[in-house]
Amino acid sequence: MRKQLPVLLLASGLLLGTGLSAQAQIKLNTKTIGAGLKAAKAATVSDAEVIEHTKEFVKWSDENNPVAPASSPYAQRLKKIVAGLDSYDGMSMNYKVYLVKDINAFACADGSVRVFAGLMDLMSDEEILGVIGHEIGHVKHKDSKDAMRTALMASALKEGASSQGGAAGALSDSQLGDLGQAIANASFSRAQESSADAYGYDLLKAKKVNPFYMASAFGKLNDLSGGAKASKGAQLFSSHPDSEKRMTIVMEKAKKDGFTQPTK
């Protein structure tokens, strides 16, 4: 049986799960994503269609994964961290915590940001904000939208390229796995990652948070990418190349801007 991919591969997630506390692993959508997507027009999937299918995906994900209720310390903490970011830089954003042990966060093209409890257990508030800023950067630069469009196109073409305009069939579990693989294999480029880093850096400055915390967040994630501690995380930064180099770039930029590296 094919091992199902976690839904985070359908977004711009930072890394795959390791083994911290919280509940079950995140689930994969096994229902239709865009059954009405026509194979004949797959090459010209519009922005509106991408957003529509993204919202469908996010709705299913929220319904089928353990979302932290408003009373949860995780939800309350995230609300504090993202205060003032519901509307940011012309984008409408929404934020939730998934009570799963994976160390991850992802953002979708519709402005949905999902932060995993495992990541919150690992990082300080400032570091989490740096990660979120990076993910918002992918939304602002349309990286998340382009990744979903590419995945939808590939899936529709594979399923119904010969349908001559007929609606492609509902995606099966296997095809959903292929969709996740398409996103996973279509990693963001170094230029896209650098741009998202710069966006997150500027967001921290705008929120009057020392941008060194973005570097320390990358450092913690990079530490988990090797050794027995990350036995389940060999792909931790498969979609974020040169993590150590990017951490160094952020640190050098912060020093140049006159910030002092925190002692903790």
PDB file of C-alpha atoms in Angstrom:
ATOM      1  CA  MET A   1       0.000   0.000   0.000  1.00  0.00           C
ATOM      2  CA  ARG A   2       1.238   3.492  -0.839  1.00  0.00           C
ATOM      3  CA  LYS A   3       2.194   5.484   2.195  1.00  0.00           C
ATOM      4  CA  GLN A   4      -0.020   8.557   2.222  1.00  0.00           C
ATOM      5  CA  LEU A   5       1.663  11.919   2.305  1.00  0.00           C
ATOM      6  CA  PRO A   6       0.774  14.446   4.974  1.00  0.00           C
ATOM      7  CA  VAL A   7      -1.382  17.329   3.789  1.00  0.00           C
ATOM      8  CA  LEU A   8       1.376  19.793   4.597  1.00  0.00           C
ATOM      9  CA  LEU A   9       2.961  18.779   1.282  1.00  0.00           C
ATOM     10  CA  LEU A  10       0.043  20.490  -0.449  1.00  0.00           C
ATOM     11  CA  ALA A  11       1.100  23.846   0.913  1.00  0.00           C
ATOM     12  CA  SER A  12       4.345  25.612   1.627  1.00  0.00           C
ATOM     13  CA  GLY A  13       5.254  23.698   4.760  1.00  0.00           C
ATOM     14  CA  LEU A  14       8.651  24.057   6.339  1.00  0.00           C
ATOM     15  CA  LEU A  15       9.469  20.454   7.129  1.00  0.00           C
ATOM     16  CA  LEU A  16       8.199  16.973   7.871  1.00  0.00           C
ATOM     17  CA  GLY A  17       7.314  15.636  11.292  1.00  0.00           C
ATOM     18  CA  THR A  18       9.727  14.602  13.986  1.00  0.00           C
ATOM     19  CA  GLY A  19       8.534  13.312  17.311  1.00  0.00           C
ATOM     20  CA  LEU A  20       7.390  15.898  19.843  1.00  0.00           C
ATOM     21  CA  SER A  21       4.289  15.860  22.013  1.00  0.00           C
ATOM     22  CA  ALA A  22       0.661  16.328  20.933  1.00  0.00           C
ATOM     23  CA  GLN A  23      -1.841  14.143  19.164  1.00  0.00           C
ATOM     24  CA  ALA A  24      -2.093  12.144  15.961  1.00  0.00           C
ATOM     25  CA  GLN A  25      -0.236  12.852  12.768  1.00  0.00           C
ATOM     26  CA  ILE A  26      -1.938  15.169  10.306  1.00  0.00           C
ATOM     27  CA  LYS A  27      -4.338  13.473   7.891  1.00  0.00           C
ATOM     28  CA  LEU A  28      -4.512  13.459   4.119  1.00  0.00           C
ATOM     29  CA  ASN A  29      -7.577  14.571   2.215  1.00  0.00           C
ATOM     30  CA  THR A  30      -9.093  11.511   0.556  1.00  0.00           C
ATOM     31  CA  LYS A  31     -12.090  13.231  -1.044  1.00  0.00           C
ATOM     32  CA  THR A  32     -12.342  15.154  -4.267  1.00  0.00           C
ATOM     33  CA  ILE A  33     -10.221  18.235  -4.726  1.00  0.00           C
ATOM     34  CA  GLY A  34     -11.855  20.083  -7.567  1.00  0.00           C
ATOM     35  CA  ALA A  35     -13.856  17.353  -9.300  1.00  0.00           C
ATOM     36  CA  GLY A  36     -15.041  20.006 -11.709  1.00  0.00           C
ATOM     37  CA  LEU A  37     -11.560  20.902 -12.932  1.00  0.00           C
ATOM     38  CA  LYS A  38     -11.592  20.274 -16.681  1.00  0.00           C
ATOM     39  CA  ALA A  39      -8.574  18.490 -18.067  1.00  0.00           C
ATOM     40  CA  ALA A  40      -8.814  20.344 -21.370  1.00  0.00           C
ATOM     41  CA  LYS A  41      -8.341  23.694 -19.627  1.00  0.00           C
ATOM     42  CA  ALA A  42      -5.804  22.478 -17.083  1.00  0.00           C
ATOM     43  CA  ALA A  43      -3.013  24.451 -18.717  1.00  0.00           C
ATOM     44  CA  THR A  44      -4.928  27.658 -18.016  1.00  0.00           C
ATOM     45  CA  VAL A  45      -6.164  27.154 -14.453  1.00  0.00           C
ATOM     46  CA  SER A  46      -7.181  30.630 -13.336  1.00  0.00           C
ATOM     47  CA  ASP A  47      -6.264  32.320 -10.082  1.00  0.00           C
ATOM     48  CA  ALA A  48      -9.925  32.117  -9.051  1.00  0.00           C
ATOM     49  CA  GLU A  49      -9.973  28.360  -9.608  1.00  0.00           C
ATOM     50  CA  VAL A  50      -6.763  27.879  -7.661  1.00  0.00           C
ATOM     51  CA  ILE A  51      -8.208  29.828  -4.731  1.00  0.00           C
ATOM     52  CA  GLU A  52     -11.482  27.888  -4.927  1.00  0.00           C
ATOM     53  CA  HIS A  53      -9.706  24.529  -4.751  1.00  0.00           C
ATOM     54  CA  THR A  54      -7.359  25.817  -2.067  1.00  0.00           C
ATOM     55  CA  LYS A  55     -10.312  26.816   0.100  1.00  0.00           C
ATOM     56  CA  GLU A  56     -11.838  23.381  -0.446  1.00  0.00           C
ATOM     57  CA  PHE A  57      -8.607  21.774   0.658  1.00  0.00           C
ATOM     58  CA  VAL A  58      -8.236  23.988   3.735  1.00  0.00           C
ATOM     59  CA  LYS A  59     -11.876  23.394   4.753  1.00  0.00           C
ATOM     60  CA  TRP A  60     -11.409  19.637   4.595  1.00  0.00           C
ATOM     61  CA  SER A  61      -8.111  19.820   6.423  1.00  0.00           C
ATOM     62  CA  ASP A  62      -9.597  21.849   9.276  1.00  0.00           C
ATOM     63  CA  GLU A  63     -12.534  19.434   9.541  1.00  0.00           C
ATOM     64  CA  ASN A  64     -10.346  16.335   9.614  1.00  0.00           C
ATOM     65  CA  ASN A  65      -7.443  17.406  11.795  1.00  0.00           C
ATOM     66  CA  PRO A  66      -7.393  18.408  15.485  1.00  0.00           C
ATOM     67  CA  VAL A  67      -7.733  22.189  15.453  1.00  0.00           C
ATOM     68  CA  ALA A  68      -6.944  23.805  18.794  1.00  0.00           C
ATOM     69  CA  PRO A  69     -10.121  25.359  20.262  1.00  0.00           C
ATOM     70  CA  ALA A  70     -10.129  29.007  21.266  1.00  0.00           C
ATOM     71  CA  SER A  71      -9.713  27.984  24.903  1.00  0.00           C
ATOM     72  CA  SER A  72      -6.518  26.030  24.170  1.00  0.00           C
ATOM     73  CA  PRO A  73      -3.246  27.514  25.450  1.00  0.00           C
ATOM     74  CA  TYR A  74      -1.844  26.879  21.954  1.00  0.00           C
ATOM     75  CA  ALA A  75      -4.621  28.880  20.280  1.00  0.00           C
ATOM     76  CA  GLN A  76      -4.346  31.670  22.823  1.00  0.00           C
ATOM     77  CA  ARG A  77      -0.593  31.839  22.352  1.00  0.00           C
ATOM     78  CA  LEU A  78      -0.875  31.951  18.552  1.00  0.00           C
ATOM     79  CA  LYS A  79      -3.533  34.673  18.764  1.00  0.00           C
ATOM     80  CA  LYS A  80      -1.091  36.774  20.761  1.00  0.00           C
ATOM     81  CA  ILE A  81       1.768  36.107  18.346  1.00  0.00           C
ATOM     82  CA  VAL A  82      -0.205  37.118  15.223  1.00  0.00           C
ATOM     83  CA  ALA A  83      -2.013  40.083  16.774  1.00  0.00           C
ATOM     84  CA  GLY A  84      -2.487  42.694  14.061  1.00  0.00           C
ATOM     85  CA  LEU A  85      -1.779  40.257  11.212  1.00  0.00           C
ATOM     86  CA  ASP A  86      -5.335  39.270  10.249  1.00  0.00           C
ATOM     87  CA  SER A  87      -5.035  41.852   7.514  1.00  0.00           C
ATOM     88  CA  TYR A  88      -1.487  42.470   6.362  1.00  0.00           C
ATOM     89  CA  ASP A  89       0.073  43.979   3.260  1.00  0.00           C
ATOM     90  CA  GLY A  90      -3.187  43.826   1.320  1.00  0.00           C
ATOM     91  CA  MET A  91      -3.877  40.197   2.297  1.00  0.00           C
ATOM     92  CA  SER A  92      -6.608  38.684   4.455  1.00  0.00           C
ATOM     93  CA  MET A  93      -5.009  36.043   6.661  1.00  0.00           C
ATOM     94  CA  ASN A  94      -6.381  33.480   9.098  1.00  0.00           C
ATOM     95  CA  TYR A  95      -4.463  31.378  11.610  1.00  0.00           C
ATOM     96  CA  LYS A  96      -5.072  28.099  13.435  1.00  0.00           C
ATOM     97  CA  VAL A  97      -3.067  25.558  15.418  1.00  0.00           C
ATOM     98  CA  TYR A  98      -3.145  21.868  14.594  1.00  0.00           C
ATOM     99  CA  LEU A  99      -2.648  19.752  17.706  1.00  0.00           C
ATOM    100  CA  VAL A 100      -0.208  17.380  16.043  1.00  0.00           C
ATOM    101  CA  LYS A 101       3.346  16.486  16.987  1.00  0.00           C
ATOM    102  CA  ASP A 102       4.883  17.431  13.636  1.00  0.00           C
ATOM    103  CA  ILE A 103       7.293  20.371  13.644  1.00  0.00           C
ATOM    104  CA  ASN A 104       5.842  22.421  10.834  1.00  0.00           C
ATOM    105  CA  ALA A 105       3.836  25.389   9.614  1.00  0.00           C
ATOM    106  CA  PHE A 106       2.292  26.064   6.240  1.00  0.00           C
ATOM    107  CA  ALA A 107       0.449  28.792   4.394  1.00  0.00           C
ATOM    108  CA  CYS A 108      -1.980  28.403   1.502  1.00  0.00           C
ATOM    109  CA  ALA A 109      -2.832  30.697  -1.368  1.00  0.00           C
ATOM    110  CA  ASP A 110      -6.070  31.853   0.283  1.00  0.00           C
ATOM    111  CA  GLY A 111      -4.174  33.273   3.276  1.00  0.00           C
ATOM    112  CA  SER A 112      -4.730  30.311   5.600  1.00  0.00           C
ATOM    113  CA  VAL A 113      -1.781  29.722   7.929  1.00  0.00           C
ATOM    114  CA  ARG A 114      -1.624  26.559  10.011  1.00  0.00           C
ATOM    115  CA  VAL A 115       0.969  26.148  12.752  1.00  0.00           C
ATOM    116  CA  PHE A 116       1.613  22.741  14.308  1.00  0.00           C
ATOM    117  CA  ALA A 117       1.833  22.224  18.068  1.00  0.00           C
ATOM    118  CA  GLY A 118       5.212  20.517  17.681  1.00  0.00           C
ATOM    119  CA  LEU A 119       6.726  23.670  16.232  1.00  0.00           C
ATOM    120  CA  MET A 120       5.204  25.795  18.982  1.00  0.00           C
ATOM    121  CA  ASP A 121       6.696  23.475  21.592  1.00  0.00           C
ATOM    122  CA  LEU A 122      10.122  23.959  20.029  1.00  0.00           C
ATOM    123  CA  MET A 123      10.209  27.715  19.483  1.00  0.00           C
ATOM    124  CA  SER A 124       9.792  31.016  21.251  1.00  0.00           C
ATOM    125  CA  ASP A 125       7.016  33.432  20.277  1.00  0.00           C
ATOM    126  CA  GLU A 126       9.486  35.561  18.336  1.00  0.00           C
ATOM    127  CA  GLU A 127      10.839  32.587  16.413  1.00  0.00           C
ATOM    128  CA  ILE A 128       7.333  31.421  15.547  1.00  0.00           C
ATOM    129  CA  LEU A 129       6.553  34.890  14.213  1.00  0.00           C
ATOM    130  CA  GLY A 130       9.650  34.658  12.026  1.00  0.00           C
ATOM    131  CA  VAL A 131       8.452  31.345  10.597  1.00  0.00           C
ATOM    132  CA  ILE A 132       4.978  32.761  10.003  1.00  0.00           C
ATOM    133  CA  GLY A 133       6.456  35.829   8.339  1.00  0.00           C
ATOM    134  CA  HIS A 134       8.380  33.581   5.960  1.00  0.00           C
ATOM    135  CA  GLU A 135       5.199  31.675   5.105  1.00  0.00           C
ATOM    136  CA  ILE A 136       3.228  34.894   4.555  1.00  0.00           C
ATOM    137  CA  GLY A 137       6.001  35.887   2.167  1.00  0.00           C
ATOM    138  CA  HIS A 138       5.262  32.820   0.033  1.00  0.00           C
ATOM    139  CA  VAL A 139       1.604  33.870  -0.097  1.00  0.00           C
ATOM    140  CA  LYS A 140       2.432  37.484  -0.975  1.00  0.00           C
ATOM    141  CA  HIS A 141       4.819  36.430  -3.725  1.00  0.00           C
ATOM    142  CA  LYS A 142       2.239  33.934  -5.080  1.00  0.00           C
ATOM    143  CA  ASP A 143       4.598  30.990  -4.579  1.00  0.00           C
ATOM    144  CA  SER A 144       1.864  29.050  -2.749  1.00  0.00           C
ATOM    145  CA  LYS A 145      -0.644  29.792  -5.499  1.00  0.00           C
ATOM    146  CA  ASP A 146       1.739  28.730  -8.251  1.00  0.00           C
ATOM    147  CA  ALA A 147       2.589  25.496  -6.425  1.00  0.00           C
ATOM    148  CA  MET A 148      -1.079  24.559  -6.069  1.00  0.00           C
ATOM    149  CA  ARG A 149      -1.774  25.476  -9.709  1.00  0.00           C
ATOM    150  CA  THR A 150       1.093  23.268 -10.876  1.00  0.00           C
ATOM    151  CA  ALA A 151      -0.158  20.364  -8.776  1.00  0.00           C
ATOM    152  CA  LEU A 152      -3.736  20.745 -10.004  1.00  0.00           C
ATOM    153  CA  MET A 153      -2.591  20.934 -13.608  1.00  0.00           C
ATOM    154  CA  ALA A 154      -0.436  17.835 -13.286  1.00  0.00           C
ATOM    155  CA  SER A 155      -3.205  15.874 -11.590  1.00  0.00           C
ATOM    156  CA  ALA A 156      -5.884  16.880 -14.091  1.00  0.00           C
ATOM    157  CA  LEU A 157      -3.694  16.170 -17.096  1.00  0.00           C
ATOM    158  CA  LYS A 158      -2.736  12.754 -15.773  1.00  0.00           C
ATOM    159  CA  GLU A 159      -6.330  11.828 -14.977  1.00  0.00           C
ATOM    160  CA  GLY A 160      -8.187  13.131 -17.985  1.00  0.00           C
ATOM    161  CA  ALA A 161      -5.944  14.459 -20.714  1.00  0.00           C
ATOM    162  CA  SER A 162      -7.921  12.498 -23.288  1.00  0.00           C
ATOM    163  CA  SER A 163     -11.344  13.591 -22.074  1.00  0.00           C
ATOM    164  CA  GLN A 164     -11.556  16.346 -24.712  1.00  0.00           C
ATOM    165  CA  GLY A 165     -13.161  18.856 -22.420  1.00  0.00           C
ATOM    166  CA  GLY A 166     -15.050  16.494 -20.130  1.00  0.00           C
ATOM    167  CA  ALA A 167     -14.738  16.940 -16.401  1.00  0.00           C
ATOM    168  CA  ALA A 168     -11.871  15.031 -14.886  1.00  0.00           C
ATOM    169  CA  GLY A 169     -12.897  12.311 -12.442  1.00  0.00           C
ATOM    170  CA  ALA A 170     -12.697  12.712  -8.693  1.00  0.00           C
ATOM    171  CA  LEU A 171      -9.209  12.256  -7.368  1.00  0.00           C
ATOM    172  CA  SER A 172      -8.556   8.869  -5.795  1.00  0.00           C
ATOM    173  CA  ASP A 173      -6.293   8.240  -2.816  1.00  0.00           C
ATOM    174  CA  SER A 174      -3.507   7.332  -5.211  1.00  0.00           C
ATOM    175  CA  GLN A 175      -4.010  10.504  -7.227  1.00  0.00           C
ATOM    176  CA  LEU A 176      -4.073  12.572  -4.021  1.00  0.00           C
ATOM    177  CA  GLY A 177      -0.719  10.999  -3.207  1.00  0.00           C
ATOM    178  CA  ASP A 178       0.521  12.003  -6.646  1.00  0.00           C
ATOM    179  CA  LEU A 179      -0.747  15.534  -6.014  1.00  0.00           C
ATOM    180  CA  GLY A 180       1.217  15.699  -2.778  1.00  0.00           C
ATOM    181  CA  GLN A 181       4.281  14.300  -4.523  1.00  0.00           C
ATOM    182  CA  ALA A 182       3.964  16.946  -7.229  1.00  0.00           C
ATOM    183  CA  ILE A 183       4.020  19.717  -4.632  1.00  0.00           C
ATOM    184  CA  ALA A 184       6.844  18.072  -2.685  1.00  0.00           C
ATOM    185  CA  ASN A 185       8.978  17.670  -5.791  1.00  0.00           C
ATOM    186  CA  ALA A 186       8.266  21.202  -6.982  1.00  0.00           C
ATOM    187  CA  SER A 187      10.338  22.732  -4.189  1.00  0.00           C
ATOM    188  CA  PHE A 188      10.571  26.479  -3.968  1.00  0.00           C
ATOM    189  CA  SER A 189      13.615  27.861  -5.695  1.00  0.00           C
ATOM    190  CA  ARG A 190      16.487  29.456  -3.820  1.00  0.00           C
ATOM    191  CA  ALA A 191      15.329  32.828  -5.122  1.00  0.00           C
ATOM    192  CA  GLN A 192      11.807  32.217  -3.813  1.00  0.00           C
ATOM    193  CA  GLU A 193      13.128  31.102  -0.441  1.00  0.00           C
ATOM    194  CA  SER A 194      15.431  34.098  -0.208  1.00  0.00           C
ATOM    195  CA  SER A 195      12.546  36.428  -1.061  1.00  0.00           C
ATOM    196  CA  ALA A 196      10.341  34.804   1.575  1.00  0.00           C
ATOM    197  CA  ASP A 197      13.160  35.112   4.110  1.00  0.00           C
ATOM    198  CA  ALA A 198      13.537  38.795   3.314  1.00  0.00           C
ATOM    199  CA  TYR A 199       9.783  39.295   3.652  1.00  0.00           C
ATOM    200  CA  GLY A 200       9.729  37.581   7.025  1.00  0.00           C
ATOM    201  CA  TYR A 201      12.728  39.631   8.133  1.00  0.00           C
ATOM    202  CA  ASP A 202      10.942  42.871   7.235  1.00  0.00           C
ATOM    203  CA  LEU A 203       7.761  41.684   8.948  1.00  0.00           C
ATOM    204  CA  LEU A 204       9.686  41.155  12.187  1.00  0.00           C
ATOM    205  CA  LYS A 205      11.163  44.643  11.924  1.00  0.00           C
ATOM    206  CA  ALA A 206       7.697  46.103  11.249  1.00  0.00           C
ATOM    207  CA  LYS A 207       6.413  44.350  14.376  1.00  0.00           C
ATOM    208  CA  LYS A 208       9.424  45.677  16.329  1.00  0.00           C
ATOM    209  CA  VAL A 209      10.815  42.176  16.889  1.00  0.00           C
ATOM    210  CA  ASN A 210      14.550  41.507  16.663  1.00  0.00           C
ATOM    211  CA  PRO A 211      15.052  39.725  13.294  1.00  0.00           C
ATOM    212  CA  PHE A 212      17.804  37.623  14.834  1.00  0.00           C
ATOM    213  CA  TYR A 213      14.923  35.423  15.975  1.00  0.00           C
ATOM    214  CA  MET A 214      14.347  34.324  12.380  1.00  0.00           C
ATOM    215  CA  ALA A 215      17.940  33.128  12.269  1.00  0.00           C
ATOM    216  CA  SER A 216      17.573  31.279  15.572  1.00  0.00           C
ATOM    217  CA  ALA A 217      14.394  29.601  14.279  1.00  0.00           C
ATOM    218  CA  PHE A 218      16.277  28.389  11.220  1.00  0.00           C
ATOM    219  CA  GLY A 219      19.081  27.252  13.503  1.00  0.00           C
ATOM    220  CA  LYS A 220      16.758  25.081  15.572  1.00  0.00           C
ATOM    221  CA  LEU A 221      15.248  23.539  12.460  1.00  0.00           C
ATOM    222  CA  ASN A 222      18.674  22.967  10.961  1.00  0.00           C
ATOM    223  CA  ASP A 223      19.815  21.208  14.140  1.00  0.00           C
ATOM    224  CA  LEU A 224      16.945  18.762  13.707  1.00  0.00           C
ATOM    225  CA  SER A 225      17.935  17.873  10.161  1.00  0.00           C
ATOM    226  CA  GLY A 226      20.690  15.452  11.165  1.00  0.00           C
ATOM    227  CA  GLY A 227      21.498  12.733  13.642  1.00  0.00           C
ATOM    228  CA  ALA A 228      19.355  10.342  15.620  1.00  0.00           C
ATOM    229  CA  LYS A 229      17.244  13.206  16.917  1.00  0.00           C
ATOM    230  CA  ALA A 230      15.825  13.574  13.430  1.00  0.00           C
ATOM    231  CA  SER A 231      15.615   9.935  12.395  1.00  0.00           C
ATOM    232  CA  LYS A 232      12.169  10.579  10.931  1.00  0.00           C
ATOM    233  CA  GLY A 233      13.121  13.938   9.485  1.00  0.00           C
ATOM    234  CA  ALA A 234      15.558  13.255   6.693  1.00  0.00           C
ATOM    235  CA  GLN A 235      13.538  15.578   4.458  1.00  0.00           C
ATOM    236  CA  LEU A 236      13.321  18.380   7.009  1.00  0.00           C
ATOM    237  CA  PHE A 237      14.633  21.011   4.653  1.00  0.00           C
ATOM    238  CA  SER A 238      14.095  19.292   1.309  1.00  0.00           C
ATOM    239  CA  SER A 239      11.903  22.216   0.272  1.00  0.00           C
ATOM    240  CA  HIS A 240      14.148  24.810   1.917  1.00  0.00           C
ATOM    241  CA  PRO A 241      17.648  24.398   0.480  1.00  0.00           C
ATOM    242  CA  ASP A 242      20.794  25.836   2.044  1.00  0.00           C
ATOM    243  CA  SER A 243      19.157  26.401   5.430  1.00  0.00           C
ATOM    244  CA  GLU A 244      22.462  27.003   7.225  1.00  0.00           C
ATOM    245  CA  LYS A 245      23.543  29.514   4.593  1.00  0.00           C
ATOM    246  CA  ARG A 246      20.202  31.295   4.793  1.00  0.00           C
ATOM    247  CA  MET A 247      20.491  31.463   8.577  1.00  0.00           C
ATOM    248  CA  THR A 248      23.909  33.086   8.185  1.00  0.00           C
ATOM    249  CA  ILE A 249      22.551  35.603   5.676  1.00  0.00           C
ATOM    250  CA  VAL A 250      19.807  36.651   8.095  1.00  0.00           C
ATOM    251  CA  MET A 251      22.309  37.002  10.938  1.00  0.00           C
ATOM    252  CA  GLU A 252      24.675  39.129   8.861  1.00  0.00           C
ATOM    253  CA  LYS A 253      21.821  41.344   7.710  1.00  0.00           C
ATOM    254  CA  ALA A 254      20.612  41.809  11.291  1.00  0.00           C
ATOM    255  CA  LYS A 255      24.100  42.769  12.435  1.00  0.00           C
ATOM    256  CA  LYS A 256      24.395  45.256   9.580  1.00  0.00           C
ATOM    257  CA  ASP A 257      21.060  46.768  10.590  1.00  0.00           C
ATOM    258  CA  GLY A 258      22.353  47.306  14.121  1.00  0.00           C
ATOM    259  CA  PHE A 259      20.542  44.520  15.947  1.00  0.00           C
ATOM    260  CA  THR A 260      22.181  42.578  18.774  1.00  0.00           C
ATOM    261  CA  GLN A 261      21.935  38.790  18.873  1.00  0.00           C
ATOM    262  CA  PRO A 262      19.729  37.695  21.815  1.00  0.00           C
ATOM    263  CA  THR A 263      21.507  35.773  24.536  1.00  0.00           C
ATOM    264  CA  LYS A 264      18.728  33.226  24.975  1.00  0.00           C
TER     265      LYS A 264
END
